[in-house]
Short mmCIF file of C-alpha atoms in Angstrom, two decimals:
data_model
loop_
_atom_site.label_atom_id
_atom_site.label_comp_id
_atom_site.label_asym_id
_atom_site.label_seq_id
_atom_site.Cartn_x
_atom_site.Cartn_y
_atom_site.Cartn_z
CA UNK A 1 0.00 0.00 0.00
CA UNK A 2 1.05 3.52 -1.05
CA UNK A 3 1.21 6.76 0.98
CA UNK A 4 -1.18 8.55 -1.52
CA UNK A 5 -2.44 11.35 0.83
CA UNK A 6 -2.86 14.86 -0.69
CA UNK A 7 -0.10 17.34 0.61
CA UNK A 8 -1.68 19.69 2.61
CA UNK A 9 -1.17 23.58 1.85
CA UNK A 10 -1.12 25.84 4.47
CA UNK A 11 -0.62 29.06 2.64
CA UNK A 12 -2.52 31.48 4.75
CA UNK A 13 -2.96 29.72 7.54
CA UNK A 14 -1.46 30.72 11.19
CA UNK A 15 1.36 28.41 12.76
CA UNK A 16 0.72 27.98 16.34
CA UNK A 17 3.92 26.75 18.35
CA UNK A 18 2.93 24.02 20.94
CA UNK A 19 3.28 25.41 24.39
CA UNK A 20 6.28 22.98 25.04
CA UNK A 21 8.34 24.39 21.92
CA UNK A 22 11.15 26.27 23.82
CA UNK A 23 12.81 27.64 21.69
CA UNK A 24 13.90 31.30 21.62
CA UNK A 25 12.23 32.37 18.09
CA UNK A 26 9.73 30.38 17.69
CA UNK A 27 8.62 29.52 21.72
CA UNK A 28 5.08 30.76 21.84
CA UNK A 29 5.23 32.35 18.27
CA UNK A 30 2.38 32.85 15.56
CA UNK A 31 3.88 32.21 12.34
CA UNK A 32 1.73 33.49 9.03
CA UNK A 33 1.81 31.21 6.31
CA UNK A 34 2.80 33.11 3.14
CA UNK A 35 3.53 30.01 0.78
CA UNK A 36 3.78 26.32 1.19
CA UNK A 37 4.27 23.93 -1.25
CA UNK A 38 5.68 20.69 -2.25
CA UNK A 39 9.40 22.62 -1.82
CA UNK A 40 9.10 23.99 0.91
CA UNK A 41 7.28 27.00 3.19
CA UNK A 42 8.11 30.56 4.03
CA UNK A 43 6.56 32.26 6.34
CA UNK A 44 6.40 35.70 8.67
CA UNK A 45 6.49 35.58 12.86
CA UNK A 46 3.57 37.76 13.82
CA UNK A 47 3.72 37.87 17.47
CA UNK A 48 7.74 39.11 18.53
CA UNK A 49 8.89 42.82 17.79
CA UNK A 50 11.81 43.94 17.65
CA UNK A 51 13.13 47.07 19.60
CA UNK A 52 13.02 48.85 16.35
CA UNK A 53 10.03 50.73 15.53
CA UNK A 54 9.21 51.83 11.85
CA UNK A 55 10.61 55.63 11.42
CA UNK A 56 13.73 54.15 12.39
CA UNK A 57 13.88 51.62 9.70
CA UNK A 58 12.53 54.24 7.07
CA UNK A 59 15.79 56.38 8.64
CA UNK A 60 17.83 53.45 7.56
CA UNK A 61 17.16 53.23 4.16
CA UNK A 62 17.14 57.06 4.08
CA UNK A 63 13.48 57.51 3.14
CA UNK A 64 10.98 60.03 5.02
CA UNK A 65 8.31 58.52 7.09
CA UNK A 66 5.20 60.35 5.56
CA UNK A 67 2.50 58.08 7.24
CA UNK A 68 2.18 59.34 11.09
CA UNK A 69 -0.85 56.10 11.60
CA UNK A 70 2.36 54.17 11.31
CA UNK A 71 4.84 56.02 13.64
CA UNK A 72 4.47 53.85 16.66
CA UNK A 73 4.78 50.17 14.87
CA UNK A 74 7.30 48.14 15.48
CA UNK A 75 9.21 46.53 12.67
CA UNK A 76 8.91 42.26 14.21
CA UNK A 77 11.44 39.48 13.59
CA UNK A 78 9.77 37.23 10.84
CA UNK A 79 12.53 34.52 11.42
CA UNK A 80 15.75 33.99 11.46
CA UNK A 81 16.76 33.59 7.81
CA UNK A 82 17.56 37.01 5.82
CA UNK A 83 17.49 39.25 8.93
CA UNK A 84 18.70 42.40 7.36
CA UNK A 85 15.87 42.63 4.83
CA UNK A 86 12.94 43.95 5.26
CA UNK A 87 9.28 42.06 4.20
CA UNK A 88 5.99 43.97 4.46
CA UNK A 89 2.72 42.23 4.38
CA UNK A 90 0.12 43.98 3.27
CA UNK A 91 -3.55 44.19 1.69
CA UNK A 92 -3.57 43.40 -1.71
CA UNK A 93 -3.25 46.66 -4.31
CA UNK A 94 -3.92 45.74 -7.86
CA UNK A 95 -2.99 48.28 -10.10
CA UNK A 96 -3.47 47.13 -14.16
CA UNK A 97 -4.56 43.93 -15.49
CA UNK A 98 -4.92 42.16 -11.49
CA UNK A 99 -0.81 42.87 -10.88
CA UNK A 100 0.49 44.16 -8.09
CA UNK A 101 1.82 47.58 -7.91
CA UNK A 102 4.97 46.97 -6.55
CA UNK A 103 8.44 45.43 -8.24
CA UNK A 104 8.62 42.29 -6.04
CA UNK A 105 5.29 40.95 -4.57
CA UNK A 106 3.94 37.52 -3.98
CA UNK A 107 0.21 37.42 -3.94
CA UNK A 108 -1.06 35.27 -1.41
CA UNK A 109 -4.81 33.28 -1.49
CA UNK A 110 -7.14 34.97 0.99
CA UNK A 111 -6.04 38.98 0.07
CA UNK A 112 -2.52 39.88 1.51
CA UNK A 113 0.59 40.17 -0.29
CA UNK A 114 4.44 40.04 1.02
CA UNK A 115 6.44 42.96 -1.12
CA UNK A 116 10.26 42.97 -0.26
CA UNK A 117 11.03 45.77 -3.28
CA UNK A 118 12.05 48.97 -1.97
CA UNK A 119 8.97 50.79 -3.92
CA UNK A 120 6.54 49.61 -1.14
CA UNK A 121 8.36 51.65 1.33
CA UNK A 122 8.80 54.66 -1.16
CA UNK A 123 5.00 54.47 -1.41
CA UNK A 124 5.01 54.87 2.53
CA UNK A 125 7.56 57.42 2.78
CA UNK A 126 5.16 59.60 0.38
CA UNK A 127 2.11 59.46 2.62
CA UNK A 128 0.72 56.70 -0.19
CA UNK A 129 0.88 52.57 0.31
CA UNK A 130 -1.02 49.85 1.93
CA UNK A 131 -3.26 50.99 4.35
CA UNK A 132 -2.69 48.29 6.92
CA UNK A 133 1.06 47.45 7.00
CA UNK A 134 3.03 44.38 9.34
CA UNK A 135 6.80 44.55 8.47
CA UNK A 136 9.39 42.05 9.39
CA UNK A 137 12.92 41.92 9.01
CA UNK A 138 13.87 38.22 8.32
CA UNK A 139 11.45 35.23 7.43
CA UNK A 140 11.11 31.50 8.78
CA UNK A 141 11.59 29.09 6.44
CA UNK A 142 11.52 25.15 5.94
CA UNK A 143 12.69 23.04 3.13
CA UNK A 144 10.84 20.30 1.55
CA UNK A 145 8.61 17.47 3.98
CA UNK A 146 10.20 19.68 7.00
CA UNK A 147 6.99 21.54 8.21
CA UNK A 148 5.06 18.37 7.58
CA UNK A 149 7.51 16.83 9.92
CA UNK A 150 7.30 19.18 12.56
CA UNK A 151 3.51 19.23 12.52
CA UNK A 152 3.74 15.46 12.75
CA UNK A 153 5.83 16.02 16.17
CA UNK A 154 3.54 17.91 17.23
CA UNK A 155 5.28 21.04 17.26
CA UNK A 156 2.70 23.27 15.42
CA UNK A 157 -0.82 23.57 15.53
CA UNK A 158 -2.52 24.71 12.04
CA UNK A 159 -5.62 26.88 11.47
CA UNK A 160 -6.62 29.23 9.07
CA UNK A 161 -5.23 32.90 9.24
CA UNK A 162 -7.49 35.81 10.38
CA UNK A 163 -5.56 39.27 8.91
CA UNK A 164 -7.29 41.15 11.81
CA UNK A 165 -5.01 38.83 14.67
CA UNK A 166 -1.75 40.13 12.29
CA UNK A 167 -3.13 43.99 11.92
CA UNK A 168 -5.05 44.90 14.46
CA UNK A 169 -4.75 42.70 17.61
CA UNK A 170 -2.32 43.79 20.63
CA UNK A 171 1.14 41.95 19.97
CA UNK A 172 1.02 40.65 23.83
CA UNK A 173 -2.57 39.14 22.82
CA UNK A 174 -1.42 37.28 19.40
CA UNK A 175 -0.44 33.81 20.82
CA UNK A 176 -3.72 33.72 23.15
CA UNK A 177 -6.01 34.92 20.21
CA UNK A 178 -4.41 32.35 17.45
CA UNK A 179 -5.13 29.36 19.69
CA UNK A 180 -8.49 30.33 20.71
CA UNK A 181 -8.96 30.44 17.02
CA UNK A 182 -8.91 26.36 17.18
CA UNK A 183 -10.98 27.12 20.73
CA UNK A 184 -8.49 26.54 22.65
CA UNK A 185 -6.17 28.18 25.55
CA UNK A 186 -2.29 27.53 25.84
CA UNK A 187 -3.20 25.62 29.32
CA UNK A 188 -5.04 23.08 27.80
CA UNK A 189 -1.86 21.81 26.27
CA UNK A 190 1.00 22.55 28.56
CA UNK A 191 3.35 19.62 29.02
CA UNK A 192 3.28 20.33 32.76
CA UNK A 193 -0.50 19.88 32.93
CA UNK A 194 -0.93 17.60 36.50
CA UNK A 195 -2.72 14.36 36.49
CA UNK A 196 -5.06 13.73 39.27
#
């Protein structure tokens, strides 16, 4: 007998880390799908900021910051692979014929987009650009049959991603509001849970 299961996609879902993951990036993180497929996933950690807030970053690639709703945002840590460059999720912009308006932008099912071309911040600095912005510096990543692996250890729980949680929920409240997505609460599957 064969293994013929379909490969599951979780492109736009939320990665929940298991309450007994420990370690330092991903313990107690939200990760948002962005692509998954047969090679592989990438994907953007929702829930851990950095100390850097967005004028600051905006300073660093010597562009104005010309959106004052966006002053007081914190630029996260997607992950630990390509931490010096900056991804923005966003709501999707079409501009002609369903494209996006920026250089280098990966639609995503379910209406965000990741742009990591400079023009997206440009479009910022000008007062213009996505209304609601998350940007990361860095992305998580796994190669092929890894994530699948991992979610058979039980290290992730899987369910499908709400924008508002990444947008507009308190950072502090992310981890909480992503598992009671699945109706559930982080005690309810700690490893130190007693046994009467």
């Amino acid at each position: 007998m064969t293994d013929d299961f379909a490969p599951i996609n979780l492109t736009n879902h939320f990665l929940i880390a298991m309450p007994g993951l420990s370690d330092e990036l991903f313990g107690r993180s939200v990760v948002f799908m962005c692509e998954h497929s047969e090679r592989g996933a990438l994907g953007l950690v929702i829930n851990k900021p950095s100390d850097i807030l967005l004028p600051r970053l905006f300073e660093k690639v010597d562009l104005p910051m010309g959106r004052e709703d966006l002053a007081l945002l914190p630029v996260f840590q997607g992950g630990p692979v390509q931490t010096e460059r900056g991804f923005v999720l966003h709501e999707a912009i079409e501009g002609g014929e369903g494209e996006s308006v920026y250089a280098s932008t990966l639609s995503i099912p379910g209406g965000l987009e990741m742009t990591t071309s400079k023009d997206v911040l440009e479009a910022m600095s000008s007062g213009a650009g996505p209304r609601k912005v998350f940007v990361t510096l860095g992305y998580a990543s796994w190669g092929q049959g890894q994530l699948e692996s991992e979610i058979t250890e039980n290290s992730w729980l899987t369910v499908e991603a709400d924008p508002s949680l990444i947008f507009d929920a308190p950072v502090a409240e992310r981890y909480e509001r992503a598992m009671a997505l699945l109706g559930l609460q982080p005690w309810m599957l700690s490893p130190d849970a007693g046994h009467a």
